Amino acid sequence: MNLQVLIDSIVRQTTVLIAQLATTGGVRAPLATVANQVFLELADELNAQGVSRKVSADMFGLALRTYLRKIQRLRESSTDGGRSLWEAVLEFLGEGRLVHRAEVLRRFHRDDPELVRGVLRDLSESGLVLRVGTGQSAAYRAATKDEIETLASVRDGDGLDELVWAIVYREGPATRDALGKLVRRSDLDAVLTRLVDGGQVRRAESAGVVRYSADQFLVFPNSDVGWEAAVFDHFQAVVKTICARLRSEGPPGVATGGSTYSFDVWPGHPFEAEVLGLLTELRDRVSALRTKVRSYNEAHRKPTEYSHVTFYGGETITLESEESEV
């Protein structure tokens, strides 16, 4: 089994997806911190799976001390130890005055300038920081609470609610702190309130701890709002299925995994309509089954242990051409 080839291939396809998402609709999403985020999350996941820091360091090709220092450097600002660079920059900009980019870079001179510029872009994109000017003349100020609420109300239709709903459905029951690590948005509380009030998300408190959960998640096909949530849900479903298959999880005798089929058809092909209608047929069948299951579950009490089945189906069509023989 050549795992390295498999890992390389998956990384390549994942970077294609990230690049496509970063330029969707003409936007230019900030990517300055992606490599560092991938490193930290890989390190955390290896640790969660019981891999020692020494072994993890070997897997990254780093000495243990170098590996630990890199984790600490990325988790904390080198200028302001004990907290993230993201938090430190936001606090510095929260003094109520416009601060030029050069001043920010001087303030955090011990940190990588590219990382600082990336944090400024991230904060500006999230609406937590207001920017005036561009390039070297750019100046920044932390947005006030009223300004953040105003910007959030304008973005109500940007799909954030649906994305948070999807994350709660897949990760819940989850605390506010846990969700905050997954959704780094200042208006997360407002989003959760809207989802709870709308009945999409349930808020429950036990022993003084509040957790959020959802019994279902729905995004209509071809919807202009919420497609980001659908992308996340599709991708997570595929990743969880593959990971469960690798760990051989699931009840004995029940298939966990996936199958991929390809067809070549063309106008006039006797099976063209049948092949092109597969996704619609599958959606109709699964939607009808989901309705029956939900109706039964609403009329019967769910046991303490049950099977949560995620079924995923996708389809893509590309135009191909045969090379002419010479």
Coordinates of C-alpha atoms in Angstrom, one line a residue:
M1 CA 0.0 0.0 0.0
N2 CA 1.6 3.3 -1.1
L3 CA 0.1 5.8 1.3
Q4 CA 2.4 8.6 0.2
V5 CA 1.0 8.5 -3.4
L6 CA -2.5 8.5 -1.9
I7 CA -1.8 11.4 0.4
D8 CA -0.1 13.4 -2.4
S9 CA -3.1 12.9 -4.6
I10 CA -5.6 13.9 -2.0
V11 CA -3.6 17.0 -1.1
R12 CA -3.5 18.0 -4.8
Q13 CA -7.3 17.6 -5.2
T14 CA -7.9 19.5 -1.9
T15 CA -5.7 22.4 -3.1
V16 CA -7.7 22.5 -6.3
L17 CA -10.9 22.8 -4.3
I18 CA -9.5 25.6 -2.0
A19 CA -8.2 27.6 -5.0
Q20 CA -11.6 27.3 -6.7
L21 CA -13.4 28.4 -3.5
A22 CA -11.0 31.3 -3.0
T23 CA -11.8 32.7 -6.4
T24 CA -15.5 31.9 -6.6
G25 CA -17.7 34.8 -7.9
G26 CA -14.7 37.0 -8.5
V27 CA -13.7 37.3 -4.9
R28 CA -10.1 36.9 -3.7
A29 CA -10.3 35.2 -0.3
P30 CA -7.2 35.7 1.9
L31 CA -4.9 32.6 2.0
A32 CA -1.9 33.9 3.9
T33 CA -2.5 31.7 6.9
V34 CA -3.7 28.5 5.1
A35 CA -0.4 26.6 5.3
N36 CA 0.0 27.4 9.0
Q37 CA -3.6 26.4 9.7
V38 CA -3.1 23.1 8.0
F39 CA 0.0 22.4 10.0
L40 CA -1.7 23.2 13.3
E41 CA -4.8 21.2 12.6
L42 CA -2.7 18.2 11.4
A43 CA -0.7 18.4 14.6
D44 CA -3.8 18.6 16.7
E45 CA -5.5 15.7 14.9
L46 CA -2.4 13.5 15.2
N47 CA -2.4 14.3 18.9
A48 CA -6.1 13.5 19.2
Q49 CA -5.5 10.1 17.6
G50 CA -2.9 9.3 20.3
V51 CA 0.2 9.9 18.2
S52 CA 3.0 11.3 20.5
R53 CA 4.6 14.6 19.8
K54 CA 7.9 12.9 19.1
V55 CA 6.4 10.6 16.4
S56 CA 4.4 13.6 15.0
A57 CA 7.7 15.6 14.7
D58 CA 9.3 12.6 12.8
M59 CA 6.3 12.5 10.5
F60 CA 6.8 16.2 9.6
G61 CA 10.6 15.6 9.3
L62 CA 11.3 18.0 12.2
A63 CA 13.3 17.7 15.4
L64 CA 11.0 17.5 18.4
R65 CA 12.2 20.9 19.8
T66 CA 11.8 22.5 16.4
Y67 CA 8.3 21.0 16.0
L68 CA 7.2 22.2 19.5
R69 CA 8.6 25.6 18.9
K70 CA 6.7 25.9 15.6
I71 CA 3.4 24.9 17.2
Q72 CA 4.0 27.5 20.0
R73 CA 5.0 30.2 17.5
L74 CA 1.9 29.6 15.4
R75 CA -0.5 29.4 18.4
E76 CA 0.9 32.5 20.0
S77 CA 2.1 35.9 18.9
S78 CA 5.9 36.1 19.2
T79 CA 5.5 39.7 20.3
D80 CA 2.7 39.1 22.8
G81 CA 3.1 35.6 24.3
G82 CA 0.2 33.7 25.7
R83 CA -2.3 34.5 23.0
S84 CA -2.8 34.2 19.3
L85 CA -1.5 36.8 16.9
W86 CA -5.1 37.3 15.7
E87 CA -6.3 38.2 19.2
A88 CA -3.3 40.5 19.9
V89 CA -3.7 42.5 16.6
L90 CA -7.4 42.9 17.2
E91 CA -6.9 44.2 20.7
F92 CA -4.2 46.6 19.4
L93 CA -6.6 48.0 16.8
G94 CA -9.4 48.3 19.4
E95 CA -8.0 51.5 21.0
G96 CA -10.4 53.6 18.9
R97 CA -8.0 55.3 16.5
L98 CA -6.9 54.6 13.0
V99 CA -3.6 52.8 12.9
H100 CA -1.4 52.7 9.8
R101 CA -0.2 49.3 8.5
A102 CA 3.5 50.3 9.2
E103 CA 2.6 51.0 12.8
V104 CA 1.0 47.6 13.2
L105 CA 4.1 45.9 11.7
R106 CA 6.4 47.8 14.1
R107 CA 4.2 46.8 17.0
F108 CA 4.4 43.1 16.1
H109 CA 8.0 43.2 14.8
R110 CA 8.8 39.8 16.3
D111 CA 6.2 38.2 14.2
D112 CA 6.5 37.3 10.5
P113 CA 5.4 40.4 8.5
E114 CA 3.4 38.2 6.1
L115 CA 1.5 36.6 8.9
V116 CA 0.7 40.1 10.3
R117 CA -0.5 41.3 6.9
G118 CA -2.6 38.1 6.6
V119 CA -4.2 38.7 10.0
L120 CA -5.1 42.2 8.9
R121 CA -6.7 40.9 5.8
D122 CA -8.6 38.2 7.7
L123 CA -9.9 40.8 10.3
S124 CA -10.9 43.2 7.5
E125 CA -12.7 40.4 5.5
S126 CA -14.6 39.2 8.7
G127 CA -15.8 42.8 9.4
L128 CA -14.1 43.0 12.8
V129 CA -11.8 45.6 11.5
L130 CA -12.5 48.6 9.2
R131 CA -9.8 49.5 6.6
V132 CA -9.2 52.9 5.0
G133 CA -7.0 53.2 2.0
T134 CA -4.9 50.5 0.3
G135 CA -1.4 49.3 0.1
Q136 CA 1.2 51.1 2.2
S137 CA -1.2 53.9 3.0
A138 CA -3.8 51.5 4.5
A139 CA -5.0 52.3 8.0
Y140 CA -7.1 50.1 10.3
R141 CA -9.5 50.5 13.2
A142 CA -11.5 47.8 15.2
A143 CA -15.2 48.1 14.4
T144 CA -17.5 49.1 17.2
K145 CA -20.3 46.8 18.4
D146 CA -22.9 48.9 16.6
E147 CA -20.9 48.8 13.4
I148 CA -20.5 45.0 13.6
E149 CA -24.2 44.6 14.1
T150 CA -24.9 46.9 11.1
L151 CA -22.6 45.0 8.8
A152 CA -24.0 41.6 10.1
S153 CA -27.5 42.8 9.2
V154 CA -26.4 43.6 5.7
R155 CA -24.9 40.1 5.3
D156 CA -27.9 38.2 6.6
G157 CA -28.4 36.7 3.2
D158 CA -24.7 35.7 2.6
G159 CA -25.2 32.1 3.7
L160 CA -23.6 32.3 7.1
D161 CA -26.7 31.1 8.9
E162 CA -26.9 28.0 6.7
L163 CA -23.2 27.3 7.2
V164 CA -23.4 27.5 11.0
W165 CA -26.5 25.4 10.9
A166 CA -24.6 22.7 8.9
I167 CA -21.7 22.8 11.4
V168 CA -24.1 22.5 14.4
Y169 CA -25.8 19.6 12.7
R170 CA -22.6 17.7 12.0
E171 CA -20.6 18.7 15.2
G172 CA -23.4 19.1 17.8
P173 CA -24.3 18.9 20.5
A174 CA -21.6 21.5 20.8
T175 CA -20.9 24.3 23.3
R176 CA -20.5 28.0 22.2
D177 CA -16.8 27.8 22.8
A178 CA -16.4 24.7 20.6
L179 CA -18.4 26.4 17.8
G180 CA -16.4 29.5 18.2
K181 CA -13.2 27.6 17.3
L182 CA -14.9 26.4 14.1
V183 CA -16.6 29.6 13.2
R184 CA -14.4 32.6 14.0
R185 CA -17.0 35.3 13.6
S186 CA -17.9 38.1 16.0
D187 CA -21.6 37.7 15.0
L188 CA -21.8 34.0 15.9
D189 CA -24.0 34.6 18.9
A190 CA -26.5 36.6 16.7
V191 CA -26.5 33.7 14.1
L192 CA -27.1 31.1 16.8
T193 CA -30.0 33.2 18.2
R194 CA -31.6 33.5 14.7
L195 CA -31.2 29.7 14.2
V196 CA -32.7 28.9 17.6
D197 CA -35.6 31.4 17.1
G198 CA -36.2 29.9 13.6
G199 CA -36.3 26.3 14.9
Q200 CA -33.4 25.1 12.9
V201 CA -31.1 24.7 16.0
R202 CA -32.0 23.6 19.5
R203 CA -30.4 25.2 22.6
A204 CA -30.2 23.0 25.7
E205 CA -28.7 23.6 29.1
S206 CA -27.5 20.9 31.4
A207 CA -25.5 21.3 34.6
G208 CA -24.9 24.9 33.7
V209 CA -23.5 24.1 30.3
V210 CA -25.3 25.3 27.1
R211 CA -25.1 23.1 24.0
Y212 CA -26.4 23.6 20.5
S213 CA -27.7 20.8 18.3
A214 CA -29.9 20.2 15.2
D215 CA -32.0 17.3 14.1
Q216 CA -31.8 18.0 10.4
F217 CA -30.1 20.2 7.8
L218 CA -31.6 21.2 4.5
V219 CA -30.4 23.4 1.6
F220 CA -32.5 23.4 -1.6
P221 CA -30.7 22.4 -4.8
N222 CA -29.4 25.3 -6.9
S223 CA -30.1 27.7 -4.1
D224 CA -28.4 31.1 -4.4
V225 CA -28.0 31.3 -0.6
G226 CA -26.4 28.6 1.5
W227 CA -24.4 26.9 -1.2
E228 CA -21.3 27.2 1.0
A229 CA -23.1 25.1 3.7
A230 CA -23.9 22.5 1.1
V231 CA -20.3 22.3 -0.1
F232 CA -19.1 21.9 3.5
D233 CA -21.7 19.2 4.1
H234 CA -20.8 17.3 1.0
F235 CA -17.1 17.5 1.7
Q236 CA -17.4 16.5 5.3
A237 CA -19.7 13.5 4.4
V238 CA -17.0 12.2 2.0
V239 CA -14.2 12.7 4.5
K240 CA -16.1 11.1 7.4
T241 CA -17.0 8.1 5.2
I242 CA -13.4 7.5 4.0
C243 CA -12.1 7.9 7.6
A244 CA -14.7 5.5 9.0
R245 CA -13.8 3.0 6.2
L246 CA -10.1 3.3 7.0
R247 CA -10.9 2.6 10.7
S248 CA -13.2 -0.2 9.8
E249 CA -16.0 1.4 11.8
G250 CA -19.7 0.5 11.6
P251 CA -21.9 -2.4 12.6
P252 CA -20.8 -5.9 11.5
G253 CA -22.2 -6.8 8.1
V254 CA -23.2 -3.2 7.2
A255 CA -21.4 -1.6 4.4
T256 CA -19.5 1.6 5.2
G257 CA -17.8 3.2 2.2
G258 CA -18.6 4.4 -1.3
S259 CA -18.8 3.4 -4.9
T260 CA -18.0 5.5 -8.0
Y261 CA -19.4 4.8 -11.4
S262 CA -18.7 6.5 -14.8
F263 CA -20.8 6.4 -18.0
D264 CA -20.0 7.6 -21.5
V265 CA -23.2 8.8 -23.3
W266 CA -24.0 11.2 -26.1
P267 CA -27.1 12.7 -27.8
G268 CA -29.1 9.9 -29.3
H269 CA -27.6 7.3 -27.0
P270 CA -30.4 4.9 -25.9
F271 CA -29.5 5.3 -22.2
E272 CA -28.6 9.0 -22.1
A273 CA -31.8 10.1 -20.4
E274 CA -31.5 7.3 -17.8
V275 CA -27.9 8.2 -17.0
L276 CA -28.4 11.9 -16.8
G277 CA -31.5 11.5 -14.6
L278 CA -29.6 9.4 -12.0
L279 CA -29.1 12.3 -9.6
T280 CA -32.7 13.5 -9.8
E281 CA -34.0 10.0 -9.3
L282 CA -31.7 9.5 -6.3
R283 CA -32.7 12.7 -4.7
D284 CA -36.4 11.9 -5.0
R285 CA -36.0 8.4 -3.6
V286 CA -33.8 9.5 -0.7
S287 CA -36.0 12.5 0.1
A288 CA -39.1 10.3 0.3
L289 CA -37.3 7.8 2.5
R290 CA -36.1 10.6 4.8
T291 CA -39.6 11.9 5.1
K292 CA -40.9 8.5 6.2
V293 CA -38.0 8.0 8.7
R294 CA -38.6 11.5 10.2
S295 CA -42.3 10.9 10.5
Y296 CA -41.7 7.6 12.3
N297 CA -39.1 9.2 14.6
E298 CA -41.4 12.0 15.6
A299 CA -44.1 9.5 16.7
H300 CA -41.7 7.2 18.5
R301 CA -39.1 7.9 21.3
K302 CA -35.5 7.6 20.1
P303 CA -33.4 5.1 22.1
T304 CA -30.3 6.1 23.9
E305 CA -28.2 4.3 21.2
Y306 CA -29.0 4.5 17.5
S307 CA -27.3 4.5 14.1
H308 CA -26.7 7.9 12.5
V309 CA -26.5 7.0 8.8
T310 CA -25.0 9.6 6.3
F311 CA -25.7 8.7 2.7
Y312 CA -24.0 10.8 0.1
G313 CA -24.5 11.0 -3.7
G314 CA -22.9 13.3 -6.2
E315 CA -22.7 13.7 -9.9
T316 CA -20.6 15.6 -12.4
I317 CA -20.7 15.9 -16.2
T318 CA -17.7 16.8 -18.3
L319 CA -17.4 17.0 -22.1
E320 CA -14.8 14.7 -23.5
S321 CA -13.5 14.2 -27.0
E322 CA -11.8 11.3 -28.7
E323 CA -8.5 11.9 -30.4
S324 CA -8.6 11.2 -34.1
E325 CA -6.4 8.4 -35.3
V326 CA -3.8 9.5 -37.8

